Amino acid sequence: MTDQEDHRHGHRERLRKRFLRGGEDALADYELLELLLMFAIPRRDVKPLAKELIGKFGSFAGVINADTDVLLKTKGLGESTVALLKASQASANLLSKTHASSKPVLSNWPAVQAYLQTSMAGLSREQFRLLFLDRQNRLLADEVMSDGTIDHTPVYPREVVRRALANNATALILVHNHPSGDASPSKADITMTHNLKEACAKIDIQIHDHIIVGKMGQSSFRDLGLL
């Protein structure tokens, strides 16, 4: 083993032990990403790559939430590495979704917010999704209705109503993200919400809230008095 290989091995071992002792709080964003990359790229110093990816995508969440096609076109990443990053994203989403679904949504709101933040805050394009609830406010389904551009995603009331009926939902929570990071509702968001509320009211389906997810937090139409 060369001196360089010995140094790399020692660094990786220290990073693993620090993580096992202190969890994610013991590592910076780039170090957590480096830890993942170590498993996919065993024979290279991946710290520079981890820092480059954080710089490009903004955060650890931004990296694993990035579009697969974008990651595959990123220098230094191959299919195996991208598969590991996307598996990490899927694992995080599954864990937070399972927690969020363990109780009625409205009595388990912090877990629901955490799930939405995990799954949507790092997206590079706007995404509109629906949480379908039954009469006990239990989660029946969580569906992505549309993917849009960096600042717009199309929403069609007829399609929302159709999916609500198909899921036997009696209530909905609307959710979309703002890739800009600002979770404040726009005039278009307010208009769209009112149109959906009117369409759903005709078939006796209630809209409990519309949540906008930003990079650092969320806004609630209910809390803002907009719904």
PDB file of C-alpha atoms in Angstrom:
ATOM      1  CA  MET A   1       0.000   0.000   0.000  1.00  0.00           C
ATOM      2  CA  THR A   2       1.414   3.387  -0.985  1.00  0.00           C
ATOM      3  CA  ASP A   3       1.554   6.351   1.404  1.00  0.00           C
ATOM      4  CA  GLN A   4      -1.336   7.970  -0.506  1.00  0.00           C
ATOM      5  CA  GLU A   5      -3.465   4.832  -0.271  1.00  0.00           C
ATOM      6  CA  ASP A   6      -2.618   4.492   3.433  1.00  0.00           C
ATOM      7  CA  HIS A   7      -3.668   8.105   4.067  1.00  0.00           C
ATOM      8  CA  ARG A   8      -6.934   7.612   2.151  1.00  0.00           C
ATOM      9  CA  HIS A   9      -7.704   4.407   4.051  1.00  0.00           C
ATOM     10  CA  GLY A  10      -7.019   6.114   7.379  1.00  0.00           C
ATOM     11  CA  HIS A  11      -9.228   9.086   6.481  1.00  0.00           C
ATOM     12  CA  ARG A  12     -12.100   6.841   5.441  1.00  0.00           C
ATOM     13  CA  GLU A  13     -11.825   4.813   8.632  1.00  0.00           C
ATOM     14  CA  ARG A  14     -11.893   7.967  10.787  1.00  0.00           C
ATOM     15  CA  LEU A  15     -14.902   9.296   8.884  1.00  0.00           C
ATOM     16  CA  ARG A  16     -16.816   6.021   9.355  1.00  0.00           C
ATOM     17  CA  LYS A  17     -16.051   5.909  13.088  1.00  0.00           C
ATOM     18  CA  ARG A  18     -17.049   9.555  13.574  1.00  0.00           C
ATOM     19  CA  PHE A  19     -20.348   8.880  11.833  1.00  0.00           C
ATOM     20  CA  LEU A  20     -21.061   5.717  13.839  1.00  0.00           C
ATOM     21  CA  ARG A  21     -20.358   7.557  17.102  1.00  0.00           C
ATOM     22  CA  GLY A  22     -22.227  10.785  16.373  1.00  0.00           C
ATOM     23  CA  GLY A  23     -24.565  10.129  13.457  1.00  0.00           C
ATOM     24  CA  GLU A  24     -25.292  12.720  10.783  1.00  0.00           C
ATOM     25  CA  ASP A  25     -24.850  15.593  13.252  1.00  0.00           C
ATOM     26  CA  ALA A  26     -21.171  14.696  13.538  1.00  0.00           C
ATOM     27  CA  LEU A  27     -20.543  15.302   9.830  1.00  0.00           C
ATOM     28  CA  ALA A  28     -20.726  18.307   7.562  1.00  0.00           C
ATOM     29  CA  ASP A  29     -22.899  18.013   4.445  1.00  0.00           C
ATOM     30  CA  TYR A  30     -19.942  17.249   2.215  1.00  0.00           C
ATOM     31  CA  GLU A  31     -18.626  14.636   4.663  1.00  0.00           C
ATOM     32  CA  LEU A  32     -21.937  12.771   4.717  1.00  0.00           C
ATOM     33  CA  LEU A  33     -21.916  12.795   0.934  1.00  0.00           C
ATOM     34  CA  GLU A  34     -18.267  11.689   0.960  1.00  0.00           C
ATOM     35  CA  LEU A  35     -19.222   8.764   3.167  1.00  0.00           C
ATOM     36  CA  LEU A  36     -21.784   7.643   0.572  1.00  0.00           C
ATOM     37  CA  LEU A  37     -19.408   8.107  -2.340  1.00  0.00           C
ATOM     38  CA  MET A  38     -16.784   5.995  -0.590  1.00  0.00           C
ATOM     39  CA  PHE A  39     -18.916   2.890  -1.067  1.00  0.00           C
ATOM     40  CA  ALA A  40     -19.459   3.486  -4.781  1.00  0.00           C
ATOM     41  CA  ILE A  41     -15.928   4.730  -5.564  1.00  0.00           C
ATOM     42  CA  PRO A  42     -13.601   2.667  -3.355  1.00  0.00           C
ATOM     43  CA  ARG A  43     -10.241   3.468  -4.957  1.00  0.00           C
ATOM     44  CA  ARG A  44     -10.292   7.264  -5.187  1.00  0.00           C
ATOM     45  CA  ASP A  45     -10.200  10.259  -2.859  1.00  0.00           C
ATOM     46  CA  VAL A  46     -13.815  11.396  -3.111  1.00  0.00           C
ATOM     47  CA  LYS A  47     -13.642  14.433  -0.827  1.00  0.00           C
ATOM     48  CA  PRO A  48     -13.030  16.841  -3.773  1.00  0.00           C
ATOM     49  CA  LEU A  49     -15.948  15.289  -5.673  1.00  0.00           C
ATOM     50  CA  ALA A  50     -18.231  15.593  -2.637  1.00  0.00           C
ATOM     51  CA  LYS A  51     -17.361  19.282  -2.268  1.00  0.00           C
ATOM     52  CA  GLU A  52     -17.886  19.891  -5.992  1.00  0.00           C
ATOM     53  CA  LEU A  53     -21.327  18.275  -5.867  1.00  0.00           C
ATOM     54  CA  ILE A  54     -22.365  20.288  -2.808  1.00  0.00           C
ATOM     55  CA  GLY A  55     -21.195  23.434  -4.589  1.00  0.00           C
ATOM     56  CA  LYS A  56     -23.168  22.558  -7.719  1.00  0.00           C
ATOM     57  CA  PHE A  57     -26.419  21.391  -6.102  1.00  0.00           C
ATOM     58  CA  GLY A  58     -26.340  23.500  -2.924  1.00  0.00           C
ATOM     59  CA  SER A  59     -26.633  20.848  -0.224  1.00  0.00           C
ATOM     60  CA  PHE A  60     -26.622  17.127   0.501  1.00  0.00           C
ATOM     61  CA  ALA A  61     -30.389  17.064  -0.078  1.00  0.00           C
ATOM     62  CA  GLY A  62     -29.911  18.946  -3.329  1.00  0.00           C
ATOM     63  CA  VAL A  63     -27.504  16.273  -4.580  1.00  0.00           C
ATOM     64  CA  ILE A  64     -29.641  13.222  -3.816  1.00  0.00           C
ATOM     65  CA  ASN A  65     -32.823  14.990  -5.003  1.00  0.00           C
ATOM     66  CA  ALA A  66     -31.275  16.037  -8.309  1.00  0.00           C
ATOM     67  CA  ASP A  67     -32.724  14.532 -11.475  1.00  0.00           C
ATOM     68  CA  THR A  68     -31.147  11.210 -12.392  1.00  0.00           C
ATOM     69  CA  ASP A  69     -30.333  12.430 -15.910  1.00  0.00           C
ATOM     70  CA  VAL A  70     -28.560  15.487 -14.515  1.00  0.00           C
ATOM     71  CA  LEU A  71     -26.494  13.351 -12.132  1.00  0.00           C
ATOM     72  CA  LEU A  72     -25.540  10.931 -14.909  1.00  0.00           C
ATOM     73  CA  LYS A  73     -24.200  13.859 -16.930  1.00  0.00           C
ATOM     74  CA  THR A  74     -22.151  15.165 -13.993  1.00  0.00           C
ATOM     75  CA  LYS A  75     -18.409  14.641 -14.251  1.00  0.00           C
ATOM     76  CA  GLY A  76     -17.116  12.002 -11.838  1.00  0.00           C
ATOM     77  CA  LEU A  77     -20.420  10.141 -11.430  1.00  0.00           C
ATOM     78  CA  GLY A  78     -21.194   6.811 -13.061  1.00  0.00           C
ATOM     79  CA  GLU A  79     -24.339   4.682 -13.034  1.00  0.00           C
ATOM     80  CA  SER A  80     -23.392   2.818  -9.855  1.00  0.00           C
ATOM     81  CA  THR A  81     -22.722   6.046  -7.951  1.00  0.00           C
ATOM     82  CA  VAL A  82     -25.927   7.674  -9.173  1.00  0.00           C
ATOM     83  CA  ALA A  83     -27.890   4.536  -8.256  1.00  0.00           C
ATOM     84  CA  LEU A  84     -26.496   4.732  -4.717  1.00  0.00           C
ATOM     85  CA  LEU A  85     -27.390   8.435  -4.410  1.00  0.00           C
ATOM     86  CA  LYS A  86     -30.938   7.851  -5.651  1.00  0.00           C
ATOM     87  CA  ALA A  87     -31.311   4.817  -3.371  1.00  0.00           C
ATOM     88  CA  SER A  88     -30.382   7.083  -0.467  1.00  0.00           C
ATOM     89  CA  GLN A  89     -33.078   9.521  -1.552  1.00  0.00           C
ATOM     90  CA  ALA A  90     -35.644   6.729  -1.862  1.00  0.00           C
ATOM     91  CA  SER A  91     -34.716   5.364   1.583  1.00  0.00           C
ATOM     92  CA  ALA A  92     -35.085   8.770   3.229  1.00  0.00           C
ATOM     93  CA  ASN A  93     -38.449   9.349   1.541  1.00  0.00           C
ATOM     94  CA  LEU A  94     -39.735   5.900   2.480  1.00  0.00           C
ATOM     95  CA  LEU A  95     -38.764   6.272   6.137  1.00  0.00           C
ATOM     96  CA  SER A  96     -40.306   9.715   6.493  1.00  0.00           C
ATOM     97  CA  LYS A  97     -43.438   8.682   4.582  1.00  0.00           C
ATOM     98  CA  THR A  98     -43.882   5.618   6.818  1.00  0.00           C
ATOM     99  CA  HIS A  99     -43.629   7.811   9.897  1.00  0.00           C
ATOM    100  CA  ALA A 100     -46.024  10.366   8.446  1.00  0.00           C
ATOM    101  CA  SER A 101     -48.568   7.640   7.613  1.00  0.00           C
ATOM    102  CA  SER A 102     -48.503   6.017  11.044  1.00  0.00           C
ATOM    103  CA  LYS A 103     -51.286   8.235  12.481  1.00  0.00           C
ATOM    104  CA  PRO A 104     -54.094  10.466  11.189  1.00  0.00           C
ATOM    105  CA  VAL A 105     -52.400  13.239   9.216  1.00  0.00           C
ATOM    106  CA  LEU A 106     -53.774  16.208  11.125  1.00  0.00           C
ATOM    107  CA  SER A 107     -52.648  14.776  14.486  1.00  0.00           C
ATOM    108  CA  ASN A 108     -49.241  13.847  13.105  1.00  0.00           C
ATOM    109  CA  TRP A 109     -48.452  17.120  11.372  1.00  0.00           C
ATOM    110  CA  PRO A 110     -44.731  17.476  12.302  1.00  0.00           C
ATOM    111  CA  ALA A 111     -44.013  14.079  10.717  1.00  0.00           C
ATOM    112  CA  VAL A 112     -45.968  15.053   7.591  1.00  0.00           C
ATOM    113  CA  GLN A 113     -44.030  18.315   7.328  1.00  0.00           C
ATOM    114  CA  ALA A 114     -40.746  16.454   7.734  1.00  0.00           C
ATOM    115  CA  TYR A 115     -41.729  14.026   4.969  1.00  0.00           C
ATOM    116  CA  LEU A 116     -42.661  16.851   2.591  1.00  0.00           C
ATOM    117  CA  GLN A 117     -39.446  18.723   3.356  1.00  0.00           C
ATOM    118  CA  THR A 118     -37.339  15.608   2.778  1.00  0.00           C
ATOM    119  CA  SER A 119     -39.003  14.683  -0.490  1.00  0.00           C
ATOM    120  CA  MET A 120     -39.509  18.119  -2.070  1.00  0.00           C
ATOM    121  CA  ALA A 121     -37.195  20.818  -0.708  1.00  0.00           C
ATOM    122  CA  GLY A 122     -34.255  19.840  -2.910  1.00  0.00           C
ATOM    123  CA  LEU A 123     -36.152  19.496  -6.195  1.00  0.00           C
ATOM    124  CA  SER A 124     -34.886  21.647  -9.058  1.00  0.00           C
ATOM    125  CA  ARG A 125     -38.328  21.974 -10.687  1.00  0.00           C
ATOM    126  CA  GLU A 126     -41.782  22.709  -9.327  1.00  0.00           C
ATOM    127  CA  GLN A 127     -43.802  19.632  -8.435  1.00  0.00           C
ATOM    128  CA  PHE A 128     -47.472  19.495  -7.464  1.00  0.00           C
ATOM    129  CA  ARG A 129     -48.695  16.594  -5.353  1.00  0.00           C
ATOM    130  CA  LEU A 130     -51.837  15.620  -3.478  1.00  0.00           C
ATOM    131  CA  LEU A 131     -52.306  13.913  -0.132  1.00  0.00           C
ATOM    132  CA  PHE A 132     -55.643  12.035  -0.232  1.00  0.00           C
ATOM    133  CA  LEU A 133     -57.356  11.574   3.148  1.00  0.00           C
ATOM    134  CA  ASP A 134     -60.299   9.512   4.377  1.00  0.00           C
ATOM    135  CA  ARG A 135     -62.995  10.593   6.871  1.00  0.00           C
ATOM    136  CA  GLN A 136     -60.632   9.920   9.788  1.00  0.00           C
ATOM    137  CA  ASN A 137     -57.935  12.025   8.075  1.00  0.00           C
ATOM    138  CA  ARG A 138     -55.778   8.973   7.472  1.00  0.00           C
ATOM    139  CA  LEU A 139     -53.540   9.043   4.436  1.00  0.00           C
ATOM    140  CA  LEU A 140     -55.034   7.028   1.592  1.00  0.00           C
ATOM    141  CA  ALA A 141     -52.503   7.962  -1.072  1.00  0.00           C
ATOM    142  CA  ASP A 142     -49.793  10.444  -1.931  1.00  0.00           C
ATOM    143  CA  GLU A 143     -49.522  11.193  -5.635  1.00  0.00           C
ATOM    144  CA  VAL A 144     -47.372  13.495  -7.739  1.00  0.00           C
ATOM    145  CA  MET A 145     -49.870  15.118 -10.100  1.00  0.00           C
ATOM    146  CA  SER A 146     -47.472  17.107 -12.272  1.00  0.00           C
ATOM    147  CA  ASP A 147     -43.875  18.184 -12.739  1.00  0.00           C
ATOM    148  CA  GLY A 148     -43.215  21.617 -14.129  1.00  0.00           C
ATOM    149  CA  THR A 149     -40.416  24.078 -14.775  1.00  0.00           C
ATOM    150  CA  ILE A 150     -38.259  25.995 -12.333  1.00  0.00           C
ATOM    151  CA  ASP A 151     -41.139  28.357 -11.500  1.00  0.00           C
ATOM    152  CA  HIS A 152     -44.378  26.790 -12.751  1.00  0.00           C
ATOM    153  CA  THR A 153     -46.272  23.529 -12.771  1.00  0.00           C
ATOM    154  CA  PRO A 154     -49.652  22.997 -14.446  1.00  0.00           C
ATOM    155  CA  VAL A 155     -52.609  21.997 -12.262  1.00  0.00           C
ATOM    156  CA  TYR A 156     -55.954  20.908 -13.740  1.00  0.00           C
ATOM    157  CA  PRO A 157     -59.026  20.898 -11.432  1.00  0.00           C
ATOM    158  CA  ARG A 158     -60.711  18.151 -13.462  1.00  0.00           C
ATOM    159  CA  GLU A 159     -57.721  15.823 -12.946  1.00  0.00           C
ATOM    160  CA  VAL A 160     -57.582  16.626  -9.218  1.00  0.00           C
ATOM    161  CA  VAL A 161     -61.281  15.790  -8.852  1.00  0.00           C
ATOM    162  CA  ARG A 162     -60.859  12.588 -10.883  1.00  0.00           C
ATOM    163  CA  ARG A 163     -58.000  11.332  -8.705  1.00  0.00           C
ATOM    164  CA  ALA A 164     -59.834  12.276  -5.494  1.00  0.00           C
ATOM    165  CA  LEU A 165     -62.845  10.199  -6.556  1.00  0.00           C
ATOM    166  CA  ALA A 166     -60.635   7.306  -7.670  1.00  0.00           C
ATOM    167  CA  ASN A 167     -58.984   7.240  -4.223  1.00  0.00           C
ATOM    168  CA  ASN A 168     -62.334   7.561  -2.374  1.00  0.00           C
ATOM    169  CA  ALA A 169     -60.942  10.629  -0.631  1.00  0.00           C
ATOM    170  CA  THR A 170     -63.082  12.965   1.444  1.00  0.00           C
ATOM    171  CA  ALA A 171     -60.340  15.558   1.961  1.00  0.00           C
ATOM    172  CA  LEU A 172     -57.141  16.729   0.300  1.00  0.00           C
ATOM    173  CA  ILE A 173     -53.945  18.501   1.199  1.00  0.00           C
ATOM    174  CA  LEU A 174     -52.362  20.303  -1.738  1.00  0.00           C
ATOM    175  CA  VAL A 175     -48.578  20.513  -1.821  1.00  0.00           C
ATOM    176  CA  HIS A 176     -46.069  22.084  -4.151  1.00  0.00           C
ATOM    177  CA  ASN A 177     -42.517  23.344  -3.905  1.00  0.00           C
ATOM    178  CA  HIS A 178     -40.732  26.552  -4.834  1.00  0.00           C
ATOM    179  CA  PRO A 179     -37.246  25.751  -6.181  1.00  0.00           C
ATOM    180  CA  SER A 180     -36.295  29.410  -5.644  1.00  0.00           C
ATOM    181  CA  GLY A 181     -36.352  28.639  -1.921  1.00  0.00           C
ATOM    182  CA  ASP A 182     -38.993  31.212  -0.950  1.00  0.00           C
ATOM    183  CA  ALA A 183     -42.091  29.442   0.389  1.00  0.00           C
ATOM    184  CA  SER A 184     -44.347  32.511   0.134  1.00  0.00           C
ATOM    185  CA  PRO A 185     -47.480  31.921  -1.992  1.00  0.00           C
ATOM    186  CA  SER A 186     -47.731  33.785  -5.286  1.00  0.00           C
ATOM    187  CA  LYS A 187     -50.902  35.317  -6.739  1.00  0.00           C
ATOM    188  CA  ALA A 188     -51.051  32.373  -9.146  1.00  0.00           C
ATOM    189  CA  ASP A 189     -50.826  29.936  -6.202  1.00  0.00           C
ATOM    190  CA  ILE A 190     -53.723  31.677  -4.461  1.00  0.00           C
ATOM    191  CA  THR A 191     -55.892  31.712  -7.577  1.00  0.00           C
ATOM    192  CA  MET A 192     -55.171  28.062  -8.323  1.00  0.00           C
ATOM    193  CA  THR A 193     -56.051  27.060  -4.749  1.00  0.00           C
ATOM    194  CA  HIS A 194     -59.374  28.879  -4.837  1.00  0.00           C
ATOM    195  CA  ASN A 195     -60.238  27.253  -8.182  1.00  0.00           C
ATOM    196  CA  LEU A 196     -59.472  23.795  -6.779  1.00  0.00           C
ATOM    197  CA  LYS A 197     -61.463  24.516  -3.620  1.00  0.00           C
ATOM    198  CA  GLU A 198     -64.520  25.453  -5.669  1.00  0.00           C
ATOM    199  CA  ALA A 199     -64.201  22.382  -7.907  1.00  0.00           C
ATOM    200  CA  CYS A 200     -63.820  20.014  -4.944  1.00  0.00           C
ATOM    201  CA  ALA A 201     -66.668  21.598  -2.987  1.00  0.00           C
ATOM    202  CA  LYS A 202     -69.085  20.552  -5.753  1.00  0.00           C
ATOM    203  CA  ILE A 203     -68.407  16.894  -4.931  1.00  0.00           C
ATOM    204  CA  ASP A 204     -68.204  17.406  -1.149  1.00  0.00           C
ATOM    205  CA  ILE A 205     -64.428  17.059  -0.887  1.00  0.00           C
ATOM    206  CA  GLN A 206     -62.696  19.390   1.528  1.00  0.00           C
ATOM    207  CA  ILE A 207     -59.279  20.947   1.046  1.00  0.00           C
ATOM    208  CA  HIS A 208     -57.626  21.059   4.463  1.00  0.00           C
ATOM    209  CA  ASP A 209     -54.552  23.020   3.428  1.00  0.00           C
ATOM    210  CA  HIS A 210     -52.146  23.984   0.700  1.00  0.00           C
ATOM    211  CA  ILE A 211     -48.507  23.637   1.730  1.00  0.00           C
ATOM    212  CA  ILE A 212     -45.674  25.324  -0.143  1.00  0.00           C
ATOM    213  CA  VAL A 213     -42.263  23.795   0.479  1.00  0.00           C
ATOM    214  CA  GLY A 214     -39.161  25.984   0.274  1.00  0.00           C
ATOM    215  CA  LYS A 215     -35.532  25.128   0.840  1.00  0.00           C
ATOM    216  CA  MET A 216     -35.557  26.238   4.481  1.00  0.00           C
ATOM    217  CA  GLY A 217     -39.205  25.876   5.493  1.00  0.00           C
ATOM    218  CA  GLN A 218     -42.861  25.789   4.537  1.00  0.00           C
ATOM    219  CA  SER A 219     -45.899  28.033   4.374  1.00  0.00           C
ATOM    220  CA  SER A 220     -49.484  26.976   5.051  1.00  0.00           C
ATOM    221  CA  PHE A 221     -52.488  28.568   3.363  1.00  0.00           C
ATOM    222  CA  ARG A 222     -54.526  27.638   6.437  1.00  0.00           C
ATOM    223  CA  ASP A 223     -52.130  29.385   8.807  1.00  0.00           C
ATOM    224  CA  LEU A 224     -51.936  32.426   6.517  1.00  0.00           C
ATOM    225  CA  GLY A 225     -55.730  32.746   6.424  1.00  0.00           C
ATOM    226  CA  LEU A 226     -55.832  32.086   2.670  1.00  0.00           C
ATOM    227  CA  LEU A 227     -58.023  28.973   2.831  1.00  0.00           C
TER     228      LEU A 227
END
